[in-house]
PDB file of C-alpha atoms in Angstrom:
ATOM      1  CA  MET A   1     168.031 133.945 -72.831  1.00  0.00           C
ATOM      2  CA  ARG A   2     165.301 132.507 -75.015  1.00  0.00           C
ATOM      3  CA  SER A   3     162.246 130.347 -74.610  1.00  0.00           C
ATOM      4  CA  ALA A   4     159.758 128.642 -76.879  1.00  0.00           C
ATOM      5  CA  THR A   5     156.215 127.548 -76.197  1.00  0.00           C
ATOM      6  CA  ALA A   6     153.684 125.629 -78.252  1.00  0.00           C
ATOM      7  CA  HIS A   7     149.917 125.589 -77.839  1.00  0.00           C
ATOM      8  CA  LYS A   8     147.186 123.553 -79.459  1.00  0.00           C
ATOM      9  CA  GLY A   9     143.788 124.876 -80.479  1.00  0.00           C
ATOM     10  CA  LYS A  10     141.529 125.174 -83.510  1.00  0.00           C
ATOM     11  CA  SER A  11     143.102 125.547 -86.947  1.00  0.00           C
ATOM     12  CA  GLY A  12     141.299 127.397 -89.750  1.00  0.00           C
ATOM     13  CA  LYS A  13     140.727 125.931 -93.205  1.00  0.00           C
ATOM     14  CA  SER A  14     141.984 127.448 -96.433  1.00  0.00           C
ATOM     15  CA  ASP A  15     139.904 130.439 -97.522  1.00  0.00           C
ATOM     16  CA  ARG A  16     140.344 132.987-100.277  1.00  0.00           C
ATOM     17  CA  SER A  17     138.388 135.905 -98.810  1.00  0.00           C
ATOM     18  CA  VAL A  18     141.421 138.218 -98.741  1.00  0.00           C
ATOM     19  CA  ALA A  19     142.486 136.604-101.978  1.00  0.00           C
ATOM     20  CA  CYS A  20     139.149 135.902-103.574  1.00  0.00           C
ATOM     21  CA  ASP A  21     139.390 134.791-107.165  1.00  0.00           C
ATOM     22  CA  LYS A  22     143.042 134.344-108.033  1.00  0.00           C
ATOM     23  CA  THR A  23     144.778 130.982-108.210  1.00  0.00           C
ATOM     24  CA  VAL A  24     148.315 129.852-107.525  1.00  0.00           C
ATOM     25  CA  GLN A  25     150.572 129.687-110.559  1.00  0.00           C
ATOM     26  CA  THR A  26     152.433 126.403-110.431  1.00  0.00           C
ATOM     27  CA  ILE A  27     155.699 127.132-112.184  1.00  0.00           C
ATOM     28  CA  ASN A  28     159.158 125.642-111.892  1.00  0.00           C
ATOM     29  CA  VAL A  29     161.408 127.875-109.823  1.00  0.00           C
ATOM     30  CA  ASN A  30     165.123 127.382-109.440  1.00  0.00           C
ATOM     31  CA  ALA A  31     165.974 129.550-106.415  1.00  0.00           C
ATOM     32  CA  VAL A  32     169.527 130.074-107.673  1.00  0.00           C
ATOM     33  CA  THR A  33     168.964 131.038-111.304  1.00  0.00           C
ATOM     34  CA  GLU A  34     165.388 132.345-111.473  1.00  0.00           C
ATOM     35  CA  SER A  35     165.208 136.117-111.458  1.00  0.00           C
ATOM     36  CA  ILE A  36     163.797 137.533-108.216  1.00  0.00           C
ATOM     37  CA  ALA A  37     162.449 140.424-110.272  1.00  0.00           C
ATOM     38  CA  ASP A  38     160.518 138.011-112.496  1.00  0.00           C
ATOM     39  CA  MET A  39     159.143 136.192-109.475  1.00  0.00           C
ATOM     40  CA  ASN A  40     157.977 139.480-108.004  1.00  0.00           C
ATOM     41  CA  LEU A  41     156.194 140.427-111.227  1.00  0.00           C
ATOM     42  CA  MET A  42     154.220 137.207-110.942  1.00  0.00           C
ATOM     43  CA  LEU A  43     153.642 137.502-107.185  1.00  0.00           C
ATOM     44  CA  GLU A  44     152.321 141.062-107.460  1.00  0.00           C
ATOM     45  CA  ASN A  45     149.334 139.663-109.384  1.00  0.00           C
ATOM     46  CA  LEU A  46     148.493 137.066-106.751  1.00  0.00           C
ATOM     47  CA  THR A  47     146.419 137.515-103.632  1.00  0.00           C
ATOM     48  CA  PRO A  48     147.905 137.213-100.122  1.00  0.00           C
ATOM     49  CA  LEU A  49     146.731 133.644 -99.654  1.00  0.00           C
ATOM     50  CA  ALA A  50     147.956 132.638-103.109  1.00  0.00           C
ATOM     51  CA  ARG A  51     151.357 134.198-102.363  1.00  0.00           C
ATOM     52  CA  VAL A  52     151.598 132.097 -99.216  1.00  0.00           C
ATOM     53  CA  GLU A  53     150.594 128.926-101.060  1.00  0.00           C
ATOM     54  CA  TRP A  54     153.072 129.616-103.862  1.00  0.00           C
ATOM     55  CA  SER A  55     155.868 130.278-101.364  1.00  0.00           C
ATOM     56  CA  LEU A  56     155.196 127.102 -99.408  1.00  0.00           C
ATOM     57  CA  THR A  57     155.274 125.114-102.648  1.00  0.00           C
ATOM     58  CA  HIS A  58     158.253 126.684-104.404  1.00  0.00           C
ATOM     59  CA  LEU A  59     160.563 128.144-101.755  1.00  0.00           C
ATOM     60  CA  PRO A  60     162.803 126.145 -99.400  1.00  0.00           C
ATOM     61  CA  SER A  61     161.210 124.477 -96.398  1.00  0.00           C
ATOM     62  CA  GLN A  62     161.925 125.346 -92.787  1.00  0.00           C
ATOM     63  CA  HIS A  63     159.385 128.159 -92.871  1.00  0.00           C
ATOM     64  CA  MET A  64     158.706 130.632 -90.066  1.00  0.00           C
ATOM     65  CA  LEU A  65     156.581 133.709 -89.418  1.00  0.00           C
ATOM     66  CA  SER A  66     157.708 136.669 -87.325  1.00  0.00           C
ATOM     67  CA  SER A  67     155.058 138.631 -85.441  1.00  0.00           C
ATOM     68  CA  SER A  68     155.035 141.670 -83.181  1.00  0.00           C
ATOM     69  CA  PHE A  69     151.484 140.820 -82.054  1.00  0.00           C
ATOM     70  CA  GLY A  70     150.517 144.350 -83.037  1.00  0.00           C
ATOM     71  CA  ALA A  71     147.247 145.855 -84.204  1.00  0.00           C
ATOM     72  CA  HIS A  72     146.553 143.582 -87.199  1.00  0.00           C
ATOM     73  CA  SER A  73     148.814 140.649 -86.317  1.00  0.00           C
ATOM     74  CA  ALA A  74     145.947 138.177 -86.239  1.00  0.00           C
ATOM     75  CA  VAL A  75     145.700 138.448 -90.038  1.00  0.00           C
ATOM     76  CA  MET A  76     149.120 136.990 -90.829  1.00  0.00           C
ATOM     77  CA  ILE A  77     148.865 134.318 -88.147  1.00  0.00           C
ATOM     78  CA  HIS A  78     145.450 133.210 -89.412  1.00  0.00           C
ATOM     79  CA  LEU A  79     146.574 133.390 -93.056  1.00  0.00           C
ATOM     80  CA  LEU A  80     149.632 131.177 -92.493  1.00  0.00           C
ATOM     81  CA  ASN A  81     147.848 128.746 -90.199  1.00  0.00           C
ATOM     82  CA  GLN A  82     145.250 128.025 -92.887  1.00  0.00           C
ATOM     83  CA  VAL A  83     147.789 126.391 -95.168  1.00  0.00           C
ATOM     84  CA  ALA A  84     150.726 125.720 -92.833  1.00  0.00           C
ATOM     85  CA  PRO A  85     149.218 124.838 -89.450  1.00  0.00           C
ATOM     86  CA  GLY A  86     151.886 124.695 -86.772  1.00  0.00           C
ATOM     87  CA  ILE A  87     154.305 127.027 -88.565  1.00  0.00           C
ATOM     88  CA  PRO A  88     156.711 128.498 -85.974  1.00  0.00           C
ATOM     89  CA  VAL A  89     155.682 132.039 -85.024  1.00  0.00           C
ATOM     90  CA  VAL A  90     158.606 134.023 -83.610  1.00  0.00           C
ATOM     91  CA  LEU A  91     158.220 136.915 -81.169  1.00  0.00           C
ATOM     92  CA  THR A  92     161.210 138.950 -80.009  1.00  0.00           C
ATOM     93  CA  ASP A  93     160.284 140.054 -76.495  1.00  0.00           C
ATOM     94  CA  THR A  94     162.081 143.178 -75.270  1.00  0.00           C
ATOM     95  CA  GLY A  95     160.622 142.911 -71.773  1.00  0.00           C
ATOM     96  CA  HIS A  96     159.049 146.339 -72.358  1.00  0.00           C
ATOM     97  CA  LEU A  97     155.870 145.416 -74.217  1.00  0.00           C
ATOM     98  CA  PHE A  98     152.554 146.795 -72.986  1.00  0.00           C
ATOM     99  CA  ALA A  99     150.674 144.599 -70.515  1.00  0.00           C
ATOM    100  CA  GLU A 100     147.864 144.529 -73.081  1.00  0.00           C
ATOM    101  CA  THR A 101     150.280 143.080 -75.644  1.00  0.00           C
ATOM    102  CA  TYR A 102     151.260 140.193 -73.390  1.00  0.00           C
ATOM    103  CA  GLN A 103     147.570 139.514 -72.735  1.00  0.00           C
ATOM    104  CA  PHE A 104     146.860 139.677 -76.475  1.00  0.00           C
ATOM    105  CA  ILE A 105     149.677 137.199 -77.161  1.00  0.00           C
ATOM    106  CA  ASP A 106     148.174 134.725 -74.685  1.00  0.00           C
ATOM    107  CA  MET A 107     144.701 135.136 -76.161  1.00  0.00           C
ATOM    108  CA  LEU A 108     145.770 134.803 -79.817  1.00  0.00           C
ATOM    109  CA  THR A 109     148.044 131.869 -79.039  1.00  0.00           C
ATOM    110  CA  GLU A 110     145.073 129.966 -77.654  1.00  0.00           C
ATOM    111  CA  LYS A 111     142.496 131.163 -80.199  1.00  0.00           C
ATOM    112  CA  LEU A 112     144.602 130.563 -83.318  1.00  0.00           C
ATOM    113  CA  ASP A 113     146.623 127.548 -82.165  1.00  0.00           C
ATOM    114  CA  VAL A 114     149.913 129.429 -82.420  1.00  0.00           C
ATOM    115  CA  ASN A 115     153.183 127.517 -82.310  1.00  0.00           C
ATOM    116  CA  LEU A 116     154.856 130.379 -80.456  1.00  0.00           C
ATOM    117  CA  HIS A 117     158.615 130.742 -80.071  1.00  0.00           C
ATOM    118  CA  VAL A 118     159.754 133.622 -77.854  1.00  0.00           C
ATOM    119  CA  TYR A 119     163.295 134.959 -78.092  1.00  0.00           C
ATOM    120  CA  ARG A 120     164.913 137.534 -75.809  1.00  0.00           C
ATOM    121  CA  ALA A 121     168.216 139.310 -75.352  1.00  0.00           C
ATOM    122  CA  GLN A 122     170.894 137.502 -73.360  1.00  0.00           C
ATOM    123  CA  VAL A 123     170.774 140.308 -70.770  1.00  0.00           C
ATOM    124  CA  SER A 124     167.414 140.981 -69.106  1.00  0.00           C
ATOM    125  CA  ALA A 125     165.571 144.276 -69.542  1.00  0.00           C
ATOM    126  CA  ALA A 126     166.209 145.256 -65.920  1.00  0.00           C
ATOM    127  CA  TRP A 127     169.914 144.458 -66.148  1.00  0.00           C
ATOM    128  CA  GLN A 128     170.249 146.375 -69.414  1.00  0.00           C
ATOM    129  CA  GLU A 129     168.732 149.451 -67.784  1.00  0.00           C
ATOM    130  CA  ALA A 130     171.038 149.108 -64.784  1.00  0.00           C
ATOM    131  CA  ARG A 131     174.050 148.811 -67.074  1.00  0.00           C
ATOM    132  CA  PHE A 132     173.212 151.305 -69.837  1.00  0.00           C
ATOM    133  CA  GLY A 133     170.389 153.450 -68.495  1.00  0.00           C
ATOM    134  CA  LYS A 134     167.271 154.147 -70.549  1.00  0.00           C
ATOM    135  CA  LEU A 135     168.784 153.808 -73.998  1.00  0.00           C
ATOM    136  CA  TRP A 136     165.521 154.772 -75.693  1.00  0.00           C
ATOM    137  CA  GLU A 137     165.788 158.261 -74.159  1.00  0.00           C
ATOM    138  CA  LYS A 138     169.356 158.945 -75.333  1.00  0.00           C
ATOM    139  CA  GLY A 139     168.930 159.646 -79.027  1.00  0.00           C
ATOM    140  CA  LEU A 140     169.093 157.747 -82.282  1.00  0.00           C
ATOM    141  CA  GLU A 141     172.448 156.006 -81.776  1.00  0.00           C
ATOM    142  CA  ASP A 142     171.411 154.495 -78.444  1.00  0.00           C
ATOM    143  CA  ILE A 143     167.952 153.601 -79.763  1.00  0.00           C
ATOM    144  CA  GLU A 144     169.698 151.594 -82.465  1.00  0.00           C
ATOM    145  CA  LYS A 145     171.899 149.934 -79.827  1.00  0.00           C
ATOM    146  CA  TYR A 146     168.767 149.019 -77.849  1.00  0.00           C
ATOM    147  CA  ASN A 147     167.088 147.596 -80.957  1.00  0.00           C
ATOM    148  CA  THR A 148     170.144 145.571 -81.925  1.00  0.00           C
ATOM    149  CA  MET A 149     170.288 143.924 -78.496  1.00  0.00           C
ATOM    150  CA  ASN A 150     166.565 143.324 -78.119  1.00  0.00           C
ATOM    151  CA  LYS A 151     165.282 142.802 -81.641  1.00  0.00           C
ATOM    152  CA  VAL A 152     167.980 142.035 -84.188  1.00  0.00           C
ATOM    153  CA  LYS A 153     170.213 139.628 -82.263  1.00  0.00           C
ATOM    154  CA  PRO A 154     167.315 137.582 -80.816  1.00  0.00           C
ATOM    155  CA  MET A 155     165.813 137.266 -84.313  1.00  0.00           C
ATOM    156  CA  GLN A 156     169.154 136.163 -85.737  1.00  0.00           C
ATOM    157  CA  THR A 157     169.248 133.481 -83.036  1.00  0.00           C
ATOM    158  CA  ALA A 158     165.714 132.393 -83.934  1.00  0.00           C
ATOM    159  CA  LEU A 159     166.586 132.089 -87.620  1.00  0.00           C
ATOM    160  CA  ARG A 160     169.584 129.914 -86.758  1.00  0.00           C
ATOM    161  CA  ASP A 161     167.760 127.773 -84.187  1.00  0.00           C
ATOM    162  CA  LEU A 162     164.821 127.106 -86.497  1.00  0.00           C
ATOM    163  CA  LYS A 163     167.099 126.680 -89.532  1.00  0.00           C
ATOM    164  CA  ALA A 164     164.681 128.977 -91.336  1.00  0.00           C
ATOM    165  CA  LYS A 165     165.003 129.193 -95.104  1.00  0.00           C
ATOM    166  CA  THR A 166     161.752 131.057 -95.806  1.00  0.00           C
ATOM    167  CA  TRP A 167     160.702 133.884 -93.487  1.00  0.00           C
ATOM    168  CA  PHE A 168     157.178 135.329 -93.665  1.00  0.00           C
ATOM    169  CA  ALA A 169     156.554 138.835 -92.293  1.00  0.00           C
ATOM    170  CA  GLY A 170     153.531 141.142 -92.242  1.00  0.00           C
ATOM    171  CA  LEU A 171     155.134 144.324 -93.576  1.00  0.00           C
ATOM    172  CA  ARG A 172     152.952 146.649 -95.687  1.00  0.00           C
ATOM    173  CA  ARG A 173     153.866 149.471 -98.037  1.00  0.00           C
ATOM    174  CA  SER A 174     151.310 151.812 -96.484  1.00  0.00           C
ATOM    175  CA  GLN A 175     153.018 151.698 -93.087  1.00  0.00           C
ATOM    176  CA  SER A 176     155.952 153.988 -93.852  1.00  0.00           C
ATOM    177  CA  GLN A 177     157.990 155.707 -96.526  1.00  0.00           C
ATOM    178  CA  GLY A 178     160.765 153.178 -96.036  1.00  0.00           C
ATOM    179  CA  ARG A 179     158.445 150.269 -96.837  1.00  0.00           C
ATOM    180  CA  LYS A 180     156.891 151.724 -99.996  1.00  0.00           C
ATOM    181  CA  SER A 181     159.549 150.164-102.225  1.00  0.00           C
ATOM    182  CA  LEU A 182     159.437 146.662-100.716  1.00  0.00           C
ATOM    183  CA  ASN A 183     158.536 143.718-102.936  1.00  0.00           C
ATOM    184  CA  VAL A 184     156.561 140.607-102.100  1.00  0.00           C
ATOM    185  CA  LEU A 185     159.732 138.505-102.218  1.00  0.00           C
ATOM    186  CA  HIS A 186     163.255 139.361-101.119  1.00  0.00           C
ATOM    187  CA  LYS A 187     166.341 137.140-101.152  1.00  0.00           C
ATOM    188  CA  GLN A 188     168.852 137.777 -98.417  1.00  0.00           C
ATOM    189  CA  ALA A 189     172.033 135.947 -97.479  1.00  0.00           C
ATOM    190  CA  SER A 190     170.462 132.710 -96.287  1.00  0.00           C
ATOM    191  CA  GLN A 191     166.698 133.155 -96.452  1.00  0.00           C
ATOM    192  CA  PHE A 192     163.888 134.088 -98.760  1.00  0.00           C
ATOM    193  CA  LYS A 193     161.703 136.717 -97.096  1.00  0.00           C
ATOM    194  CA  VAL A 194     158.040 136.886 -98.093  1.00  0.00           C
ATOM    195  CA  HIS A 195     155.625 139.785 -97.486  1.00  0.00           C
ATOM    196  CA  PRO A 196     152.204 138.336 -98.420  1.00  0.00           C
ATOM    197  CA  ILE A 197     150.153 141.392 -97.362  1.00  0.00           C
ATOM    198  CA  ILE A 198     152.591 144.025 -98.631  1.00  0.00           C
ATOM    199  CA  ASP A 199     149.923 145.772-100.757  1.00  0.00           C
ATOM    200  CA  GLN A 200     146.994 145.480 -98.337  1.00  0.00           C
ATOM    201  CA  SER A 201     145.346 148.575 -96.853  1.00  0.00           C
ATOM    202  CA  ASN A 202     143.918 148.967 -93.357  1.00  0.00           C
ATOM    203  CA  ARG A 203     140.489 148.527 -94.944  1.00  0.00           C
ATOM    204  CA  ASP A 204     141.543 145.260 -96.603  1.00  0.00           C
ATOM    205  CA  LEU A 205     142.764 143.924 -93.274  1.00  0.00           C
ATOM    206  CA  HIS A 206     139.634 145.111 -91.479  1.00  0.00           C
ATOM    207  CA  LEU A 207     137.418 143.235 -93.940  1.00  0.00           C
ATOM    208  CA  TYR A 208     139.510 140.092 -93.520  1.00  0.00           C
ATOM    209  CA  MET A 209     139.317 140.356 -89.741  1.00  0.00           C
ATOM    210  CA  GLN A 210     135.556 140.851 -89.877  1.00  0.00           C
ATOM    211  CA  THR A 211     135.109 137.858 -92.174  1.00  0.00           C
ATOM    212  CA  HIS A 212     137.145 135.566 -89.937  1.00  0.00           C
ATOM    213  CA  LYS A 213     136.078 137.110 -86.620  1.00  0.00           C
ATOM    214  CA  LEU A 214     139.640 138.012 -85.699  1.00  0.00           C
ATOM    215  CA  PRO A 215     140.462 140.447 -82.885  1.00  0.00           C
ATOM    216  CA  TYR A 216     142.439 143.672 -83.100  1.00  0.00           C
ATOM    217  CA  HIS A 217     145.082 144.430 -80.493  1.00  0.00           C
ATOM    218  CA  PRO A 218     143.085 145.886 -77.559  1.00  0.00           C
ATOM    219  CA  MET A 219     144.911 149.232 -77.818  1.00  0.00           C
ATOM    220  CA  TRP A 220     143.793 149.832 -81.418  1.00  0.00           C
ATOM    221  CA  ASP A 221     140.502 151.344 -80.256  1.00  0.00           C
ATOM    222  CA  ARG A 222     142.428 153.754 -78.026  1.00  0.00           C
ATOM    223  CA  GLY A 223     144.270 155.325 -80.947  1.00  0.00           C
ATOM    224  CA  TYR A 224     147.399 153.159 -81.127  1.00  0.00           C
ATOM    225  CA  VAL A 225     148.069 152.148 -84.728  1.00  0.00           C
ATOM    226  CA  SER A 226     151.668 150.887 -84.463  1.00  0.00           C
ATOM    227  CA  ILE A 227     152.287 149.134 -81.169  1.00  0.00           C
ATOM    228  CA  GLY A 228     155.745 148.330 -79.845  1.00  0.00           C
ATOM    229  CA  ASP A 229     157.389 149.023 -76.486  1.00  0.00           C
ATOM    230  CA  TRP A 230     155.490 151.110 -73.942  1.00  0.00           C
ATOM    231  CA  HIS A 231     158.338 153.623 -73.634  1.00  0.00           C
ATOM    232  CA  SER A 232     158.552 154.486 -77.336  1.00  0.00           C
ATOM    233  CA  THR A 233     155.016 154.084 -78.676  1.00  0.00           C
ATOM    234  CA  ALA A 234     152.574 156.993 -78.944  1.00  0.00           C
ATOM    235  CA  LYS A 235     148.942 157.349 -79.953  1.00  0.00           C
ATOM    236  CA  LEU A 236     148.191 158.621 -83.432  1.00  0.00           C
ATOM    237  CA  GLU A 237     147.190 162.252 -82.952  1.00  0.00           C
ATOM    238  CA  ALA A 238     145.861 164.760 -85.480  1.00  0.00           C
ATOM    239  CA  GLY A 239     148.576 165.771 -87.936  1.00  0.00           C
ATOM    240  CA  MET A 240     150.793 162.760 -87.203  1.00  0.00           C
ATOM    241  CA  THR A 241     151.809 159.984 -89.562  1.00  0.00           C
ATOM    242  CA  GLU A 242     151.974 156.373 -88.432  1.00  0.00           C
ATOM    243  CA  GLU A 243     155.767 156.596 -88.579  1.00  0.00           C
ATOM    244  CA  GLN A 244     155.773 159.399 -85.987  1.00  0.00           C
ATOM    245  CA  THR A 245     154.108 157.219 -83.364  1.00  0.00           C
ATOM    246  CA  ARG A 246     157.276 155.153 -82.865  1.00  0.00           C
ATOM    247  CA  PHE A 247     160.641 156.074 -81.335  1.00  0.00           C
ATOM    248  CA  PHE A 248     159.616 159.732 -80.867  1.00  0.00           C
ATOM    249  CA  GLY A 249     159.525 160.153 -84.639  1.00  0.00           C
ATOM    250  CA  LEU A 250     163.290 159.580 -84.913  1.00  0.00           C
ATOM    251  CA  LYS A 251     162.900 156.342 -86.873  1.00  0.00           C
ATOM    252  CA  ARG A 252     160.146 153.970 -87.944  1.00  0.00           C
ATOM    253  CA  GLU A 253     162.019 150.679 -88.006  1.00  0.00           C
ATOM    254  CA  CYS A 254     163.204 148.819 -84.940  1.00  0.00           C
ATOM    255  CA  GLY A 255     165.993 147.233 -86.977  1.00  0.00           C
ATOM    256  CA  LEU A 256     164.315 143.849 -87.200  1.00  0.00           C
ATOM    257  CA  HIS A 257     163.406 144.214 -90.859  1.00  0.00           C
ATOM    258  CA  GLU A 258     166.242 146.544 -91.782  1.00  0.00           C
ATOM    259  CA  PHE A 259     168.830 143.811 -91.310  1.00  0.00           C
ATOM    260  CA  GLY A 260     166.555 141.371 -93.112  1.00  0.00           C
ATOM    261  CA  ASP A 261     166.127 143.623 -96.111  1.00  0.00           C
ATOM    262  CA  GLY A 262     169.684 144.877 -96.117  1.00  0.00           C
ATOM    263  CA  GLY A 263     172.877 142.947 -95.707  1.00  0.00           C
ATOM    264  CA  GLY A 264     171.412 139.674 -94.558  1.00  0.00           C
ATOM    265  CA  ILE A 265     172.584 137.780 -91.513  1.00  0.00           C
TER     266      ILE A 265
END
């Protein structure tokens, strides 16, 4: 089952506050023959906004942004909407998000004029639990099964439905060991994947949010730094890393970006 909704509101104008004094390099890029490594060398020296502008100019159209509507999600939505108002924003809804997350989605959708597309598993959350039990409590193998059903497959459907050729995502190197080696640009089987804020710190994002009066997820102030499903998200306690707040510390990734950065679709 899947659904898509669109809302109209105010759209922000282009601003370089996260990306203050750098300009877009207008170069000819042949997506087939140009070296991804060379592109990444250039993109590393651009600011987040400039990376977005470059990508919209030089990479294939049919763009989309994926969002978990987590702690800092307003940054990417605002950033993309400045230069690509109306870009499809895809949420994969497991049916197990916190109530505060659903409320935050509604609020941000209205505030930032989000063209929201919601995708879900073919089998409802309640039916999955009746059929398989609480997969998230059964160890790593069943957690991966849960993530495949509720995250990976719905996102694959979204990419096909939207005919997406360029996929923007808000991954950052500081979030986990597994993300430290990610580049700004990645080419997978049928999409380019762009990480405009890959090198941004929590402080960088905080300053951007202050400048543009953007809200944090309401659970941020209660100690939640990485916010997913209610059953497998924990507060950040003393001695913990951000990675340990998800899936009982067994794994950081839900699978959504592992398939995107691995074998493609």
